[in-house]
Amino acid sequence: MPELPEVETIARGVHERVRGDRIAEAWFSSFPQPFKTPPGQQAAGLEGRVVLGVHREGKHIVVELGNVGGVPSHPFDSAQGRLRHKNKDVARVGHPDGGLGEFDSQPEAQWIVHLGMTGRLLVTAPDVPIAAHTHARLTLASGRELRFVDPRRFGRLEFRDLRRGVGFSATGAEPLTIGAEAFAALFRSRKLYIKAALLNQTLLTGVGNIYADESLFRAGIRPRRRAGRLTRAELERLRTSLRGVLQHAIRLGGSSVSDYVDADGVRGFFQLEHHVYQRTGLPCLRCATPIRRILVAGRGTHYCPKCQR
DNA sequence: ATATGGCCCTGGTTGC
DNA sequence: TGCAACCAGGGCCATA
């Protein structure tokens, strides 16, 4: 289940691999489920456009696209495509910044990918077999393909023409950068459980079930505390715990239980050392009390009854 | 306005 | 052993 750290890792990986490449052809499956924009409209908007960059907003991957007729700032050498594809250092040769630097031209459109529960965004060689539940295939000028695979179809694909509308922006605050004052204000006088509040994407964006449970454990707060009843000190512990666990997971390259696959299609199974998540009945790593599992906001919720008050 | 619960989906796990 | 029922949950929508 991709949350902020997994999506960040995937966005960075895709950025490094496809920046400067051109979308030659776009194919979409006939399932209606994953498409916020009709597939035909997405294909028409994507074909011919240049990928200026890829970044994360909340749990969304935003692909910034340049104009149809333009020349890519860093044209991809198709003969070297595979070599670059397999070696990150080589891939950086054409991109001195090597990261999420400024665009070289103004984005005209965006392709927005939400991975849902089981979505994967892969950069592959064209001869890699098509996985089951592949819903999108973008053939790139370099010869490689950008594929979207999603068995459960909880993911979403959207195309935005920036000349006709506004760009994508996440609904909630970024947990990595939000300050103490703004964080406390999010929960003030709210009656819902703090666990439910952390999952609410209109308050904070990017936090899912794993990091909600883990940050509450690290902050020593029970998931069924009412959000508005937390003290200022508890909120500050929660903010720093959340930021810390997210940053840690990003450093590890994202963590997940079963569905995370990195942009290369290589299983990036960097399972974070979860303290409570899916450790029901196992001893708490801090005090050895068995971890308890309850249901909050329809989600499995794990906590230590002794460490969390 | 705020909060809750049902629904969409398939694959892996559980239980008989 | 085999098969069916069950469970997982992010986001959206209807409802209270």
Coordinates of C-alpha atoms (C1' of nucleotides) in Angstrom, one line a residue:
Chain A
M1 CA 0.0 0.0 0.0
P2 CA 1.9 3.0 -1.3
E3 CA 2.0 5.9 1.1
L4 CA 4.0 9.1 1.0
P5 CA 7.5 7.5 1.3
E6 CA 6.7 4.8 -1.4
V7 CA 5.2 7.4 -3.7
E8 CA 8.2 9.7 -3.2
T9 CA 10.6 6.9 -4.0
I10 CA 8.6 5.9 -7.1
A11 CA 8.3 9.5 -8.3
R12 CA 12.1 10.0 -7.9
G13 CA 12.8 6.8 -9.7
V14 CA 10.5 7.6 -12.6
H15 CA 11.9 11.2 -12.8
E16 CA 15.4 9.9 -13.1
R17 CA 14.5 7.5 -15.8
V18 CA 12.1 9.3 -18.1
R19 CA 12.9 13.0 -17.7
G20 CA 13.5 14.4 -21.2
D21 CA 11.9 11.5 -22.9
R22 CA 9.0 11.9 -25.3
I23 CA 5.8 10.0 -25.2
A24 CA 5.4 8.5 -28.7
E25 CA 2.3 6.4 -28.2
A26 CA -0.2 5.9 -25.4
W27 CA -2.4 2.8 -24.8
F28 CA -5.1 2.3 -22.2
S29 CA -7.1 -0.7 -21.1
S30 CA -10.9 -0.7 -21.5
F31 CA -11.7 -0.8 -17.8
P32 CA -13.5 2.3 -16.8
Q33 CA -12.4 2.1 -13.2
P34 CA -8.9 3.6 -13.1
F35 CA -9.7 6.6 -15.3
K36 CA -10.7 10.0 -14.0
T37 CA -10.2 11.4 -17.5
P38 CA -11.6 9.3 -20.4
P39 CA -8.7 7.1 -21.8
G40 CA -9.1 8.5 -25.3
Q41 CA -8.6 12.0 -24.0
Q42 CA -5.6 10.9 -22.0
A43 CA -4.0 9.3 -25.0
A44 CA -4.6 12.4 -27.2
G45 CA -3.1 14.6 -24.5
L46 CA -0.1 12.5 -23.8
E47 CA 1.1 11.5 -27.3
G48 CA 3.9 13.7 -28.6
R49 CA 4.5 15.4 -25.3
V50 CA 7.8 15.6 -23.5
V51 CA 8.3 14.6 -19.9
L52 CA 9.7 17.7 -18.1
G53 CA 9.8 16.1 -14.7
V54 CA 8.0 13.9 -12.2
H55 CA 7.3 14.7 -8.6
R56 CA 5.0 13.7 -5.7
E57 CA 2.2 15.6 -4.1
G58 CA 0.6 13.8 -1.2
K59 CA 0.1 10.3 -2.5
H60 CA -0.2 11.5 -6.1
I61 CA 2.5 11.2 -8.8
V62 CA 2.5 14.3 -11.0
V63 CA 4.1 14.0 -14.4
E64 CA 4.8 17.5 -15.9
L65 CA 4.5 17.5 -19.6
G66 CA 5.9 19.9 -22.2
N67 CA 4.6 21.0 -25.6
V68 CA 4.1 18.7 -28.5
G69 CA 6.4 20.3 -31.0
G70 CA 9.2 21.3 -28.6
V71 CA 12.6 19.8 -28.4
P72 CA 13.4 18.0 -25.2
S73 CA 16.1 19.8 -23.2
H74 CA 17.9 16.5 -22.6
P75 CA 17.1 14.3 -25.6
F76 CA 17.4 10.6 -24.8
D77 CA 19.8 8.6 -26.8
S78 CA 17.8 5.6 -27.7
A79 CA 21.0 3.6 -28.3
Q80 CA 22.1 4.3 -24.8
G81 CA 18.7 4.0 -23.3
R82 CA 19.2 0.6 -21.8
L83 CA 22.6 1.3 -20.4
R84 CA 21.2 4.4 -18.7
H85 CA 18.2 2.5 -17.6
K86 CA 20.3 0.0 -15.7
N87 CA 22.8 2.4 -14.2
K88 CA 21.6 5.4 -12.3
D89 CA 25.0 7.1 -12.5
V90 CA 25.0 6.9 -16.3
A91 CA 21.4 8.1 -16.3
R92 CA 22.5 11.3 -14.5
V93 CA 25.0 12.1 -17.3
G94 CA 22.4 14.1 -19.2
H95 CA 20.9 15.6 -16.0
P96 CA 23.5 17.6 -14.1
D97 CA 21.1 18.3 -11.3
G98 CA 20.3 14.7 -11.0
G99 CA 17.3 15.5 -8.9
L100 CA 14.0 17.4 -8.9
G101 CA 15.4 20.7 -10.4
E102 CA 13.7 23.5 -12.3
F103 CA 12.0 22.7 -15.5
D104 CA 13.7 23.9 -18.6
S105 CA 10.4 24.9 -20.2
Q106 CA 6.9 25.7 -18.9
P107 CA 4.6 22.6 -18.3
E108 CA 1.6 22.6 -20.5
A109 CA -0.1 19.5 -19.1
Q110 CA 0.0 17.0 -16.3
W111 CA -0.5 13.3 -16.1
I112 CA -1.6 12.5 -12.5
V113 CA -1.1 8.9 -11.2
H114 CA -2.6 7.7 -8.0
L115 CA -1.4 4.1 -7.1
G116 CA -4.3 3.3 -4.8
M117 CA -3.7 0.1 -2.9
T118 CA -1.9 -2.1 -5.5
G119 CA -0.8 0.3 -8.3
R120 CA 2.7 0.1 -9.8
L121 CA 4.3 2.5 -12.2
L122 CA 7.1 0.8 -14.1
V123 CA 9.8 1.8 -16.5
T124 CA 10.5 -1.2 -18.7
A125 CA 12.2 -2.3 -21.8
P126 CA 9.6 -3.0 -24.5
D127 CA 10.2 -6.7 -24.5
V128 CA 9.4 -7.2 -20.9
P129 CA 6.2 -9.3 -20.8
I130 CA 3.0 -7.3 -20.1
A131 CA 1.9 -8.0 -16.5
A132 CA -1.7 -8.9 -15.8
H133 CA -3.8 -5.9 -15.0
T134 CA -1.8 -3.5 -17.0
H135 CA -4.0 -0.5 -17.6
A136 CA -1.7 1.9 -19.3
R137 CA 1.4 1.7 -21.6
L138 CA 3.2 4.8 -22.7
T139 CA 5.7 4.0 -25.4
L140 CA 8.6 6.5 -25.1
A141 CA 10.9 7.8 -27.8
S142 CA 13.8 6.1 -26.2
G143 CA 12.1 2.8 -26.9
R144 CA 11.3 2.0 -23.3
E145 CA 7.8 2.0 -21.8
L146 CA 6.1 3.6 -18.8
R147 CA 3.5 1.1 -17.6
F148 CA 0.7 1.4 -15.0
V149 CA -0.3 -1.9 -13.5
D150 CA -3.1 -2.2 -10.9
P151 CA -4.8 -5.5 -10.0
R152 CA -7.3 -4.0 -7.6
R153 CA -8.0 -0.9 -9.7
F154 CA -8.2 1.4 -6.7
G155 CA -5.6 3.6 -8.5
R156 CA -6.6 6.6 -10.7
L157 CA -5.2 8.2 -13.8
E158 CA -6.0 11.7 -14.7
F159 CA -4.9 14.1 -17.5
R160 CA -4.9 17.9 -17.0
D161 CA -4.5 20.4 -19.8
L162 CA -3.0 23.4 -18.0
R163 CA -4.0 25.7 -20.9
R164 CA -7.6 25.0 -20.1
G165 CA -7.6 24.5 -16.4
V166 CA -5.6 24.5 -13.2
G167 CA -2.8 22.2 -12.2
F168 CA -3.1 19.5 -9.6
S169 CA -2.7 20.4 -6.0
A170 CA -3.0 18.1 -3.0
T171 CA -5.9 18.9 -0.7
G172 CA -4.1 18.7 2.7
A173 CA -0.9 19.9 4.3
E174 CA 2.4 18.2 3.7
P175 CA 3.4 16.3 6.8
L176 CA 7.2 16.7 6.0
T177 CA 7.2 20.4 6.1
I178 CA 4.2 21.5 8.3
G179 CA 5.1 23.6 11.3
A180 CA 4.0 23.2 14.9
E181 CA 1.4 25.9 14.9
A182 CA -0.3 24.8 11.6
F183 CA -0.2 21.1 12.7
A184 CA -1.9 21.9 16.0
A185 CA -4.5 24.0 14.2
L186 CA -5.5 21.0 12.0
F187 CA -6.9 19.1 14.9
R188 CA -8.2 21.9 17.1
S189 CA -11.8 21.1 18.4
R190 CA -12.1 18.1 16.2
K191 CA -14.1 15.2 17.7
L192 CA -12.9 12.4 15.5
Y193 CA -10.3 9.8 16.6
I194 CA -6.7 11.0 16.0
K195 CA -6.1 7.9 13.9
A196 CA -9.0 8.9 11.6
A197 CA -7.7 12.4 11.5
L198 CA -4.3 11.3 10.4
L199 CA -5.8 9.4 7.5
N200 CA -8.0 12.3 6.4
Q201 CA -6.3 13.5 3.2
T202 CA -8.0 16.9 3.5
L203 CA -6.1 17.6 6.7
L204 CA -2.7 15.9 6.0
T205 CA -1.8 14.5 2.6
G206 CA 0.1 11.3 2.1
V207 CA -0.4 9.6 5.4
G208 CA -1.8 6.1 5.2
N209 CA -2.6 3.2 7.6
I210 CA 1.0 2.1 8.2
Y211 CA 2.5 5.5 9.0
A212 CA -0.5 6.6 11.0
D213 CA -0.1 3.6 13.3
E214 CA 3.7 3.9 13.5
S215 CA 3.7 7.6 14.2
L216 CA 1.1 7.2 17.0
F217 CA 3.2 4.5 18.6
R218 CA 6.3 6.6 18.5
A219 CA 4.4 9.5 20.0
G220 CA 2.9 7.3 22.7
I221 CA -0.7 8.2 21.8
R222 CA -3.7 5.8 21.6
P223 CA -5.4 5.8 18.2
R224 CA -8.8 6.4 19.8
R225 CA -7.9 9.6 21.5
R226 CA -10.1 12.4 20.3
A227 CA -8.1 14.7 18.0
G228 CA -9.2 17.9 19.7
R229 CA -8.3 16.6 23.1
L230 CA -4.6 16.1 22.5
T231 CA -2.4 18.4 24.5
R232 CA 0.0 20.7 22.7
A233 CA 2.9 18.6 23.8
E234 CA 1.3 15.4 22.5
L235 CA 0.6 17.1 19.1
E236 CA 4.2 18.2 18.9
R237 CA 5.4 14.7 19.7
L238 CA 3.1 13.4 17.0
R239 CA 4.2 15.9 14.4
T240 CA 7.9 15.1 14.9
S241 CA 7.3 11.4 15.1
L242 CA 5.3 11.4 11.9
R243 CA 8.0 13.5 10.1
G244 CA 10.7 11.2 11.5
V245 CA 9.1 8.0 10.4
L246 CA 8.3 9.3 7.0
Q247 CA 11.9 10.6 6.4
H248 CA 13.3 7.3 7.7
A249 CA 11.1 5.3 5.3
I250 CA 12.1 7.6 2.4
R251 CA 15.7 6.9 3.2
L252 CA 15.1 3.2 3.2
G253 CA 13.5 3.5 -0.2
G254 CA 9.9 3.1 0.8
S255 CA 8.4 0.3 2.8
S256 CA 5.4 -1.9 2.2
V257 CA 3.9 -5.2 3.0
S258 CA 3.4 -6.7 -0.4
D259 CA 2.5 -4.4 -3.3
Y260 CA 5.4 -2.0 -3.6
V261 CA 7.5 -2.4 -6.6
D262 CA 10.0 0.3 -7.5
A263 CA 10.1 2.2 -10.8
D264 CA 12.4 -0.3 -12.4
G265 CA 10.0 -3.1 -11.6
V266 CA 12.4 -4.5 -9.1
R267 CA 10.8 -5.5 -5.9
G268 CA 11.9 -2.8 -3.5
F269 CA 11.0 -4.8 -0.4
F270 CA 12.6 -2.5 2.2
Q271 CA 10.3 -3.5 4.9
L272 CA 10.5 -0.9 7.6
E273 CA 11.1 -2.2 11.1
H274 CA 7.4 -1.7 12.0
H275 CA 6.9 -1.4 15.7
V276 CA 3.1 -2.1 15.7
Y277 CA 1.7 -2.3 12.2
Q278 CA 0.6 -5.9 11.5
R279 CA 2.3 -7.1 14.7
T280 CA -1.0 -8.1 16.4
G281 CA -0.3 -10.3 19.4
L282 CA 3.5 -10.0 19.1
P283 CA 5.4 -8.4 22.0
C284 CA 5.8 -4.7 21.9
L285 CA 9.5 -3.9 21.0
R286 CA 9.7 -1.5 23.8
C287 CA 7.8 -3.1 26.7
A288 CA 6.9 -6.7 25.5
T289 CA 3.2 -6.1 26.0
P290 CA 1.2 -7.9 23.2
I291 CA 0.3 -5.5 20.4
R292 CA -3.5 -5.0 20.2
R293 CA -5.6 -4.7 17.0
I294 CA -8.8 -2.7 16.8
L295 CA -10.9 -1.2 14.0
V296 CA -10.8 2.6 13.6
A297 CA -12.5 4.4 10.8
G298 CA -12.9 1.0 9.1
R299 CA -9.1 0.4 9.1
G300 CA -7.1 -2.2 11.0
T301 CA -5.3 -0.3 13.8
H302 CA -2.4 -1.5 15.8
Y303 CA -1.1 -0.2 19.1
C304 CA 0.6 -1.0 22.3
P305 CA -1.9 -0.7 25.2
K306 CA 1.0 0.1 27.7
C307 CA 3.2 2.5 25.7
Q308 CA 0.3 4.4 24.1
R309 CA -2.0 6.4 26.4
Chain B
dA1 C1' -19.9 21.7 8.5
dT2 C1' -18.5 17.4 10.4
dA3 C1' -18.3 12.6 10.8
dT4 C1' -19.4 7.9 9.6
dG5 C1' -20.0 3.8 6.9
dG6 C1' -20.7 1.3 2.4
dC7 C1' -18.7 0.5 -1.8
dC8 C1' -15.4 -0.6 -5.4
dC9 C1' -11.8 -4.6 -6.7
dT10 C1' -8.6 -8.9 -6.7
dG11 C1' -5.3 -11.8 -4.5
dG12 C1' -3.8 -14.0 -0.5
dT13 C1' -5.2 -16.2 3.7
dT14 C1' -8.2 -18.7 6.6
dG15 C1' -11.5 -22.1 7.8
dC16 C1' -14.4 -26.0 7.3
Chain C
dT1 C1' -6.8 -31.5 0.2
dG2 C1' -9.9 -28.3 -2.0
dC3 C1' -12.8 -24.8 -2.3
dA4 C1' -15.4 -20.9 -0.7
dA5 C1' -15.8 -17.2 2.4
dC6 C1' -13.3 -13.6 4.2
dC7 C1' -10.2 -9.8 4.7
dA8 C1' -7.1 -6.1 3.2
dG9 C1' -7.9 -0.6 2.5
dG10 C1' -7.6 4.7 -0.3
dG11 C1' -10.8 7.6 -1.8
dC12 C1' -15.3 8.8 -3.0
dC13 C1' -20.1 9.3 -2.1
dA14 C1' -24.4 9.1 0.4
dT15 C1' -26.3 9.7 4.7
dA16 C1' -26.9 11.3 9.5

